[in-house]
């Protein structure tokens, strides 16, 4: 053993540099990363945790009603639907893709149910399932086109986004003569489906919506899949290095198509939640929200370049959004500041994420 | 080609090469990249393939690893003539190849990379989940056996040095049943110390009875670890030598494209 070692040493140092004594000790790993960086790599959601606490404290001080039961009910409800979407969008982003049709999907699915039930008289449960199937089909279409053409998903789903946006408005107007669906509450069996997506629990003056439970469930499922299943391992791999993933036998195509379908399913769930909470839906519902989902994911620690991120972080990113959105209102400020705030958060998150990635890959 | 790899009913005679190439050649369209080359991969021995740029080294290992079918000559696995359908077939026969790009995901933890595509799970059905504990332990132990002592197998593999990453790829290939290991220029991009780490892991693989094919430009890397040497020049073999018949200087001379004069031997 020691003989072969010195042979190797001599080999490597064949030009006289191999004078170093080949001791029996093992070669230790290279110099460790700075602790903060190491922690951020191990737990990408760390930044979001810190930001969540900071914002919670900030608005608690800025407004008396923010940190009350009633206040929490308001900002949790606000965060919940963004949270559901952010989890799915984060998984997709870790898998190396974007879905710009994620926002409009929430309106698309709600409108399908609205039109089928109020205009054609389809059973509301059946309509919900038809709507889910339509969402899955659109998700599969996005995925297959991206895989087949090799085009950036940004472009492919931008096209889908515009197509769906047009369909939402035109078809709704064509069938109902308006750009809003009304009369949902009167359709048969409405009372049997409404609680699943739109019910709330009143404690004192506080209202807690069932969507918060959906948010927690979706986040839990996402965390489980990403970190504790084979599919999760594949999601990291197809986003981080698709060529390498293919070489070691990871089903790259199926994983990516599955992720697009997951995002579409999340869009359907949020569509149902908004439809059955308000019993109405606007034809432009969801338009423009796709970027908020992405911001939540990035603030939660996802890299825009894929292969790295956190589902829990994305769920927290949505909480940050919800708290800020409502916190600004509670504090009595101009709500237009929300956008500015989002931009600043995104900027900070992107810079931190970029730095982490550079340090983690520049060996 | 449709029949599966013949599994020898009786184990081959001792000393039978795991993999042998006899007079293989390869032409790409009109370009002859490789012509009449023979070599053998034997358990517990290191065969080095040397040659300048464009000599045909990569072409040869693509044939050995099942990525390309030879246009002439034959391949024998355990002494039985075989045609590989693709890299998968070679892998199933225990012939693992570590390509230069290493097939790794830089931001993924070391242990996730080690088991990527062949994850260990516990539990059944919907409860089937990754066996983090086992995978981390195996990764740590296997790397330690290769002389790499990682404090944390959870760090992204991109934070390891080039030599360490190369060793992870080698350890992975061995762990997943490689009897023969083909390494494509594992030391090409590495400095002295890192090359040393990789060469050491090759010696360790050899000690464990694995047959190694080492492709390299560098006679100083090849000579100390090699048992046999195949030198390629413009797609033809300049000879297949045992170590005893060759000095490192002669090897370097041949690398430069000059045939050995008979007196030199
Ligand atoms: N797919 C291909 N089509 C046509 N010609 C090829 C192909 N692959 C290799 N060649 C040619 O075959 C010859 C041998 O190439 P090969 O890649 O095997 O050399 P090598 O020894 O690996 O070189 P290097 O040290 O640069 O990696 C070269 O002349 C090359 O141009
Ligand atoms: Mg080559």
XYZ file of C-alpha atoms and ligand atoms in Angstrom:
660
model
C 0.000 0.000 0.000
C 2.599 2.508 1.008
C 4.650 1.331 -1.922
C 1.898 2.000 -4.424
C 1.230 5.350 -2.818
C 4.735 6.534 -3.330
C 4.557 5.277 -6.895
C 1.568 7.479 -7.469
C 3.270 10.361 -5.774
C 6.321 9.995 -7.891
C 4.110 9.810 -10.927
C 2.273 12.980 -10.235
C 5.411 14.823 -9.383
C 7.340 13.390 -12.286
C 9.135 16.640 -12.859
C 10.690 17.034 -9.462
C 7.838 18.629 -7.559
C 6.893 15.404 -5.835
C 9.248 15.898 -2.961
C 6.439 16.174 -0.430
C 6.441 13.269 2.014
C 3.487 11.000 1.153
C 2.304 10.519 4.718
C -0.364 7.953 5.565
C -2.985 10.585 6.298
C -5.914 10.974 3.970
C -6.191 13.966 1.772
C -8.478 16.330 3.627
C -11.127 18.299 1.813
C -10.180 21.774 0.674
C -10.522 24.895 2.723
C -14.006 25.177 4.204
C -16.508 27.752 2.988
C -17.341 30.736 5.217
C -20.021 29.623 7.725
C -22.759 31.947 6.447
C -22.254 30.745 2.904
C -22.120 27.112 3.951
C -25.380 27.601 5.841
C -27.033 29.266 2.839
C -25.985 26.397 0.611
C -27.255 23.797 3.039
C -30.470 25.738 3.693
C -31.363 28.005 0.751
C -34.480 29.207 2.577
C -32.419 30.807 5.342
C -32.630 34.263 3.774
C -36.424 33.967 3.541
C -36.663 32.935 7.195
C -34.728 36.009 8.255
C -36.772 38.281 5.977
C -40.054 36.793 7.237
C -39.146 37.563 10.836
C -37.924 41.046 9.962
C -41.130 41.919 8.112
C -43.320 40.437 10.818
C -41.606 42.607 13.411
C -41.602 45.647 11.159
C -45.338 45.683 10.458
C -46.175 44.714 14.022
C -44.501 47.944 15.049
C -45.939 49.959 12.163
C -49.557 48.947 12.782
C -51.476 47.898 15.899
C -53.846 45.615 14.025
C -51.184 43.668 12.116
C -50.186 41.206 14.808
C -53.688 40.345 15.980
C -55.714 37.224 15.305
C -57.902 39.130 12.863
C -54.880 40.656 11.175
C -53.170 37.280 10.841
C -56.332 35.876 9.259
C -56.119 38.567 6.608
C -52.470 38.230 5.660
C -52.456 34.448 5.858
C -55.379 34.342 3.449
C -53.532 36.704 1.164
C -50.376 34.605 1.300
C -52.080 31.244 0.880
C -52.918 31.265 -2.823
C -49.557 32.805 -3.718
C -47.951 30.174 -1.518
C -49.600 27.298 -3.341
C -48.419 28.649 -6.677
C -44.968 29.546 -5.387
C -44.359 25.945 -4.282
C -45.151 24.579 -7.732
C -43.285 27.346 -9.518
C -40.274 26.739 -7.256
C -40.221 23.030 -8.112
C -40.387 23.935 -11.791
C -37.660 26.549 -11.406
C -35.405 24.086 -9.576
C -36.111 21.762 -12.497
C -34.721 24.463 -14.773
C -37.913 25.846 -16.342
C -40.379 28.738 -16.088
C -44.112 28.892 -16.575
C -45.452 32.283 -17.544
C -48.904 30.784 -18.013
C -49.135 29.933 -14.297
C -51.013 33.121 -13.433
C -53.570 33.057 -16.201
C -54.136 29.366 -15.464
C -55.908 30.309 -12.238
C -58.434 32.360 -14.194
C -58.678 29.829 -17.022
C -59.630 26.956 -14.718
C -62.101 29.047 -12.709
C -63.761 30.308 -15.898
C -64.160 26.786 -17.231
C -66.094 25.806 -14.126
C -68.048 29.069 -14.172
C -69.097 28.752 -17.802
C -69.854 25.030 -17.656
C -72.055 25.355 -14.579
C -73.853 28.650 -15.042
C -74.239 28.555 -18.826
C -74.411 24.879 -19.789
C -75.726 23.349 -16.595
C -72.944 20.851 -16.011
C -72.706 19.438 -12.478
C -70.262 21.557 -10.505
C -68.115 18.608 -9.428
C -67.928 17.307 -12.969
C -67.045 20.800 -14.151
C -64.232 20.998 -11.603
C -62.810 17.706 -12.887
C -63.112 18.787 -16.520
C -61.293 21.971 -15.547
C -58.509 19.939 -13.919
C -58.150 17.805 -17.027
C -57.908 20.940 -19.156
C -55.221 22.324 -16.858
C -53.230 19.087 -17.027
C -53.504 19.121 -20.802
C -52.149 22.663 -21.006
C -49.327 21.758 -18.598
C -48.454 18.684 -20.631
C -48.552 20.756 -23.806
C -46.148 23.311 -22.333
C -43.789 20.581 -21.212
C -43.850 18.563 -24.390
C -43.308 21.605 -26.594
C -40.372 22.710 -24.454
C -38.824 19.228 -24.525
C -39.464 18.600 -28.213
C -38.313 21.952 -29.563
C -35.599 22.726 -27.050
C -36.908 26.289 -27.000
C -36.660 28.216 -23.718
C -39.738 27.614 -21.579
C -39.896 31.356 -21.079
C -40.935 31.777 -24.717
C -43.131 28.715 -25.000
C -45.162 29.547 -21.914
C -45.313 33.219 -22.867
C -47.157 32.069 -25.967
C -49.454 29.868 -23.892
C -50.040 32.798 -21.556
C -51.234 35.022 -24.388
C -53.364 32.328 -25.951
C -55.108 31.584 -22.665
C -55.499 35.245 -21.807
C -57.253 35.822 -25.117
C -59.416 32.743 -24.761
C -60.422 33.692 -21.221
C -61.678 37.086 -22.290
C -63.117 36.257 -25.691
C -64.910 33.050 -24.761
C -66.324 34.477 -21.547
C -67.634 37.489 -23.431
C -68.960 35.342 -26.258
C -70.915 33.067 -23.963
C -72.021 35.381 -21.189
C -71.922 38.740 -22.883
C -69.866 40.003 -19.940
C -66.304 39.644 -18.673
C -67.363 38.176 -15.368
C -69.160 35.017 -14.280
C -72.043 35.542 -11.922
C -74.659 33.390 -10.311
C -72.242 30.658 -9.237
C -73.863 30.402 -5.814
C -77.150 29.337 -7.390
C -75.837 26.304 -9.271
C -76.891 22.890 -7.926
C -74.515 21.232 -5.433
C -72.633 24.511 -4.966
C -72.956 24.049 -1.214
C -71.259 20.664 -1.399
C -68.115 21.910 -3.143
C -67.807 25.413 -1.742
C -66.493 24.384 1.710
C -63.666 22.327 0.183
C -62.095 25.381 -1.427
C -63.716 28.464 0.019
C -64.849 27.909 3.601
C -63.528 29.792 6.565
C -63.382 29.440 10.301
C -64.358 32.434 12.414
C -62.642 32.928 15.739
C -63.859 36.100 17.357
C -63.404 38.760 14.699
C -60.796 36.690 12.852
C -61.442 34.734 9.662
C -59.225 31.828 8.722
C -59.755 30.431 5.249
C -59.353 26.797 4.273
C -56.907 27.950 1.600
C -54.323 28.337 4.374
C -54.609 24.609 5.014
C -54.233 23.917 1.296
C -51.108 26.080 1.306
C -49.610 24.145 4.219
C -50.523 20.803 2.646
C -49.064 21.728 -0.733
C -45.883 23.057 0.870
C -45.529 19.898 2.973
C -46.037 17.691 -0.068
C -43.556 19.734 -2.090
C -40.909 19.539 0.617
C -41.433 15.805 0.893
C -41.171 15.183 -2.825
C -38.161 17.415 -3.379
C -36.036 16.212 -0.511
C -37.217 12.735 0.302
C -38.085 11.025 -2.962
C -36.212 9.878 -6.050
C -38.261 12.266 -8.145
C -36.947 15.104 -5.996
C -33.398 14.044 -6.696
C -34.218 14.046 -10.399
C -35.774 17.525 -10.203
C -32.530 18.942 -8.820
C -30.564 17.089 -11.480
C -32.618 18.015 -14.547
C -32.395 21.648 -13.517
C -28.738 21.619 -12.568
C -27.222 19.593 -15.393
C -29.686 17.913 -17.756
C -26.942 16.334 -19.860
C -25.327 14.721 -16.827
C -28.727 13.619 -15.556
C -29.473 11.909 -18.849
C -26.108 10.164 -18.804
C -26.789 8.525 -15.459
C -30.252 7.408 -16.491
C -32.547 10.074 -15.020
C -35.815 10.323 -17.014
C -35.255 13.974 -17.900
C -38.230 14.432 -20.213
C -40.785 12.811 -17.944
C -39.523 14.799 -14.971
C -39.844 18.102 -16.794
C -43.254 17.408 -18.272
C -44.390 16.292 -14.824
C -43.251 19.607 -13.379
C -45.218 21.624 -15.928
C -48.282 19.528 -15.141
C -47.726 20.121 -11.432
C -47.683 23.872 -11.954
C -50.881 23.636 -13.985
C -52.494 21.589 -11.221
C -51.527 24.206 -8.656
C -53.077 26.817 -10.964
C -56.271 24.788 -10.992
C -56.316 24.522 -7.202
C -55.885 28.268 -6.816
C -58.520 28.809 -9.502
C -60.990 26.708 -7.504
C -60.078 28.506 -4.285
C -60.701 31.952 -5.715
C -63.868 30.858 -7.500
C -65.484 29.255 -4.462
C -64.357 31.857 -1.998
C -66.010 34.718 -3.870
C -68.496 32.736 -5.999
C -67.507 34.878 -8.938
C -64.620 35.112 -11.381
C -63.326 37.874 -13.638
C -62.136 36.994 -17.112
C -58.754 38.590 -16.442
C -58.130 36.737 -13.175
C -54.494 35.799 -12.598
C -53.025 37.908 -15.370
C -49.773 39.463 -14.179
C -49.410 37.237 -11.146
C -46.976 34.804 -12.764
C -44.113 37.129 -11.904
C -45.168 37.345 -8.272
C -44.992 33.546 -8.014
C -41.492 33.636 -9.433
C -40.453 36.397 -7.063
C -41.729 34.342 -4.129
C -39.676 31.369 -5.335
C -36.532 33.437 -5.847
C -36.911 35.200 -2.493
C -37.254 31.698 -1.054
C -33.806 30.798 -2.378
C -34.407 29.346 -5.856
C -31.851 30.038 -8.539
C -33.267 31.353 -11.809
C -30.772 29.105 -13.556
C -32.221 25.968 -11.952
C -30.823 23.099 -9.946
C -31.010 24.789 -6.589
C -33.677 26.116 -4.264
C -36.182 25.379 -1.574
C -39.878 24.629 -1.504
C -40.229 25.765 2.098
C -38.433 28.963 1.158
C -40.872 29.610 -1.680
C -43.802 29.108 0.692
C -42.196 31.659 3.008
C -41.624 33.982 0.071
C -45.394 34.007 -0.383
C -45.848 34.716 3.324
C -43.518 37.687 2.953
C -45.621 38.877 0.042
C -48.897 38.425 1.910
C -47.621 40.158 5.024
C -46.265 43.084 3.069
C -49.342 43.424 0.881
C -51.654 43.601 3.900
C -49.118 45.290 6.161
C -48.928 48.309 3.883
C -52.714 48.576 3.994
C -52.804 48.134 7.765
C -50.218 50.857 8.151
C -52.320 53.124 5.972
C -49.702 53.672 3.286
C -50.130 53.932 -0.440
C -50.401 50.330 -1.679
C -48.407 51.210 -4.766
C -45.316 50.879 -2.617
C -45.888 47.123 -2.708
C -44.419 46.866 -6.189
C -41.373 48.849 -5.188
C -40.923 46.651 -2.178
C -41.197 43.512 -4.340
C -38.549 44.845 -6.676
C -36.154 45.539 -3.822
C -36.717 42.077 -2.335
C -36.153 40.443 -5.694
C -32.999 42.398 -6.227
C -31.574 41.470 -2.841
C -32.504 37.814 -3.240
C -31.067 37.520 -6.717
C -27.772 39.032 -5.655
C -27.452 36.715 -2.654
C -28.438 33.667 -4.726
C -26.013 34.569 -7.460
C -23.173 34.909 -4.987
C -24.008 31.583 -3.367
C -24.028 29.849 -6.705
C -20.760 31.357 -7.783
C -19.048 30.242 -4.643
C -20.601 26.802 -4.772
C -19.583 26.013 -8.326
C -16.263 27.794 -8.750
C -14.069 25.040 -7.370
C -27.650 -8.062 -31.303
C -31.073 -8.976 -29.963
C -29.730 -11.682 -27.713
C -28.623 -10.592 -24.285
C -25.016 -10.602 -23.270
C -23.922 -14.184 -22.961
C -23.341 -14.850 -19.309
C -20.704 -17.552 -19.094
C -22.224 -20.640 -17.530
C -18.906 -21.609 -16.046
C -16.621 -18.857 -14.856
C -13.864 -18.157 -17.352
C -10.415 -19.588 -16.859
C -8.330 -17.529 -14.449
C -6.434 -14.830 -16.222
C -9.074 -14.440 -18.929
C -9.405 -10.718 -19.638
C -12.649 -9.078 -18.537
C -12.700 -7.262 -21.836
C -10.595 -7.794 -24.900
C -10.422 -5.996 -28.212
C -9.054 -7.953 -31.206
C -8.080 -6.047 -34.272
C -10.812 -3.442 -33.834
C -11.152 -0.567 -36.259
C -13.524 2.307 -36.801
C -14.208 4.485 -39.797
C -16.369 7.584 -39.680
C -17.625 7.829 -43.205
C -14.397 7.891 -45.162
C -12.186 8.857 -42.213
C -10.394 5.938 -40.628
C -10.124 6.902 -36.968
C -8.869 3.553 -35.728
C -7.337 0.528 -37.411
C -6.441 -2.966 -36.241
C -5.981 -2.269 -32.537
C -5.800 -5.031 -29.923
C -5.727 -4.760 -26.163
C -7.008 -6.454 -23.031
C -8.438 -5.392 -19.686
C -7.514 -7.838 -16.947
C -8.720 -7.896 -13.358
C -6.369 -6.096 -11.018
C -4.313 -4.582 -13.814
C -4.071 -1.145 -15.333
C -3.890 -0.798 -19.096
C -2.818 2.619 -20.277
C -3.817 3.998 -23.658
C -1.534 6.770 -24.812
C -1.404 8.918 -27.881
C -1.347 12.456 -29.144
C -4.415 14.503 -30.061
C -6.478 12.768 -32.692
C -4.627 9.477 -32.227
C -7.892 7.621 -31.719
C -7.968 7.210 -27.939
C -11.520 8.445 -27.528
C -12.631 6.370 -30.483
C -11.181 3.250 -28.866
C -12.888 3.829 -25.526
C -16.187 4.561 -27.236
C -15.908 1.082 -28.709
C -14.910 -0.490 -25.399
C -17.713 1.257 -23.545
C -20.403 0.303 -26.024
C -21.060 3.818 -27.289
C -19.918 2.908 -30.820
C -19.889 -0.437 -32.567
C -16.524 -1.235 -34.157
C -16.545 -1.346 -37.953
C -13.918 -4.102 -37.877
C -12.570 -6.613 -35.372
C -14.244 -8.094 -32.328
C -14.861 -7.533 -28.629
C -14.722 -10.314 -26.072
C -16.251 -10.161 -22.618
C -14.868 -12.866 -20.314
C -13.541 -14.575 -23.386
C -16.893 -14.659 -25.187
C -17.429 -12.639 -28.338
C -19.944 -9.875 -27.677
C -21.594 -6.944 -29.400
C -22.747 -4.109 -27.198
C -26.104 -2.552 -28.085
C -25.145 0.616 -26.275
C -23.482 1.922 -23.133
C -26.197 0.277 -21.035
C -25.184 -3.159 -22.298
C -21.553 -2.501 -21.429
C -22.586 -1.302 -17.982
C -24.607 -4.450 -17.440
C -21.483 -6.440 -18.250
C -19.679 -4.513 -15.507
C -17.803 -2.128 -17.768
C -18.132 1.379 -16.396
C -16.829 4.486 -18.122
C -15.972 7.785 -16.509
C -16.066 10.476 -19.181
C -14.212 13.709 -18.856
C -17.298 15.758 -18.047
C -17.949 13.282 -15.177
C -21.756 13.503 -15.466
C -22.210 15.472 -12.279
C -24.548 18.206 -11.110
C -22.340 20.876 -9.499
C -24.889 22.338 -7.083
C -26.098 18.987 -5.805
C -24.636 17.497 -2.649
C -21.889 14.924 -3.071
C -24.057 12.063 -1.872
C -26.952 12.965 -4.158
C -24.579 12.972 -7.096
C -23.072 9.670 -6.051
C -26.465 7.950 -6.155
C -28.107 10.001 -8.914
C -30.304 7.782 -11.053
C -29.756 4.818 -8.712
C -31.057 6.199 -5.437
C -31.478 3.925 -2.440
C -34.952 3.999 -0.950
C -36.753 2.609 2.074
C -40.459 1.947 2.382
C -42.947 0.877 -0.244
C -45.372 2.554 -2.631
C -46.312 6.094 -1.719
C -44.138 5.946 1.375
C -41.047 5.028 -0.599
C -38.450 7.597 0.380
C -34.770 8.255 -0.025
C -32.544 6.469 2.431
C -30.480 9.528 3.301
C -28.566 7.807 6.067
C -27.355 4.863 4.046
C -26.476 6.963 1.015
C -24.471 9.434 3.070
C -22.644 6.688 4.896
C -21.808 4.741 1.741
C -20.600 7.889 0.002
C -18.395 8.854 2.914
C -16.957 5.358 3.368
C -16.352 4.723 -0.314
C -14.568 8.034 -0.727
C -12.512 7.404 2.359
C -11.380 4.126 0.866
C -10.221 6.154 -2.138
C -8.231 8.468 0.100
C -10.723 11.352 0.124
C -11.866 12.247 3.597
C -14.822 14.592 3.252
C -16.022 16.246 6.413
C -19.423 16.839 4.905
C -20.856 14.762 2.054
C -23.741 17.226 1.980
C -21.655 19.969 0.383
C -22.294 20.700 -3.283
C -20.006 18.625 -5.444
C -18.990 21.830 -7.207
C -17.078 22.826 -4.089
C -14.742 19.826 -4.427
C -11.513 20.075 -6.338
C -11.240 18.585 -9.812
C -9.259 15.627 -8.502
C -11.755 14.924 -5.769
C -14.632 15.052 -8.229
C -12.781 12.613 -10.474
C -12.408 10.292 -7.474
C -16.116 10.541 -6.681
C -16.847 9.480 -10.259
C -14.442 6.550 -9.937
C -15.840 5.504 -6.559
C -19.348 5.724 -7.989
C -18.470 3.541 -10.965
C -16.923 0.951 -8.685
C -19.818 1.034 -6.232
C -22.328 0.292 -8.969
C -20.684 -2.906 -9.983
C -17.901 -1.878 -12.300
C -15.460 -4.763 -12.829
C -13.690 -2.839 -15.507
C -13.254 0.888 -15.314
C -12.496 3.089 -18.306
C -11.162 6.534 -17.447
C -10.978 9.164 -20.185
C -8.063 11.494 -19.446
C -8.859 11.760 -15.738
C -5.775 13.855 -15.055
C -5.940 16.097 -18.114
C -7.167 19.243 -16.399
C -5.477 18.657 -13.053
C -2.420 20.014 -11.323
C 0.281 17.898 -9.758
C -1.335 17.333 -6.397
C -4.772 16.644 -7.802
C -3.353 14.206 -10.349
C -1.707 12.411 -7.490
C -5.070 12.012 -5.748
C -6.582 10.489 -8.875
C -3.656 8.185 -9.588
C -3.837 6.979 -6.020
C -7.480 6.073 -6.451
C -6.596 4.181 -9.624
C -4.045 2.186 -7.658
C -6.716 1.537 -5.037
C -9.166 0.314 -7.679
C -6.495 -1.996 -9.057
C -5.741 -3.330 -5.576
C -9.404 -4.271 -5.285
C -9.154 -6.375 -8.393
C -10.777 -4.004 -10.840
C -9.442 -3.857 -14.370
C -8.646 -0.273 -15.286
C -8.173 1.394 -18.662
C -6.433 4.727 -18.255
C -6.400 7.126 -21.175
C -3.815 9.843 -20.904
C -1.438 12.151 -22.726
C 1.099 11.967 -19.983
C 3.660 9.115 -19.863
C 4.688 10.277 -16.395
C 1.178 9.577 -15.163
C 0.804 6.324 -17.049
C 4.080 4.604 -16.375
C 4.060 4.274 -12.561
C 0.487 2.954 -12.335
C 0.310 0.977 -15.593
C 0.865 -2.734 -16.213
C 0.309 -2.638 -19.967
C 0.660 0.162 -22.455
C -1.046 0.699 -25.768
C 0.375 3.525 -27.813
C -1.756 4.926 -30.628
C -0.608 7.106 -33.460
C -2.907 8.311 -36.251
C -5.356 5.540 -35.451
C -2.884 2.668 -35.555
C -1.271 0.784 -32.725
C 2.426 1.365 -32.202
C 2.502 -1.671 -29.978
C 1.015 -3.200 -26.888
C 3.717 -3.484 -24.237
C 4.073 -4.984 -20.800
C 5.737 -2.733 -18.288
C 8.822 -4.936 -18.069
C 9.496 -4.381 -21.784
C 9.407 -0.629 -21.640
C 11.011 2.335 -19.915
C 9.277 5.628 -19.309
C 11.705 7.279 -21.735
C 10.783 4.847 -24.494
C 7.141 5.517 -23.789
C 7.717 9.249 -24.144
C 9.601 8.734 -27.385
C 6.757 6.748 -28.878
C 4.267 9.351 -27.734
C 6.149 11.792 -29.881
C 5.331 9.551 -32.830
C 8.728 7.872 -33.325
C 8.598 4.101 -33.512
C 10.916 2.269 -31.140
C 14.012 0.931 -32.847
C 14.441 -2.745 -32.145
C 17.771 -2.244 -30.399
C 16.058 0.082 -27.965
C 14.005 -2.759 -26.577
N -17.682 11.408 -35.033
C -16.608 11.547 -35.830
N -16.770 11.799 -37.144
C -15.699 11.943 -37.950
N -14.434 11.870 -37.541
C -14.193 11.637 -36.237
C -15.269 11.473 -35.317
N -14.739 11.252 -34.086
C -13.421 11.271 -34.238
N -13.079 11.504 -35.516
C -11.714 11.561 -36.037
O -11.038 10.393 -35.641
C -9.701 10.688 -35.273
C -9.418 10.165 -33.874
O -10.169 10.926 -32.939
P -10.219 10.643 -31.371
O -11.221 11.574 -30.784
O -10.413 9.214 -31.128
O -8.750 11.088 -30.915
P -8.148 11.223 -29.434
O -6.936 10.381 -29.394
O -9.184 10.967 -28.428
O -7.706 12.743 -29.402
P -7.694 13.780 -28.173
O -6.421 13.556 -27.461
O -7.692 15.106 -28.884
O -8.904 13.562 -27.366
C -9.526 12.171 -35.412
O -8.877 12.427 -36.630
C -10.934 12.710 -35.437
O -11.005 13.864 -36.231
Mg -10.108 12.195 -26.853
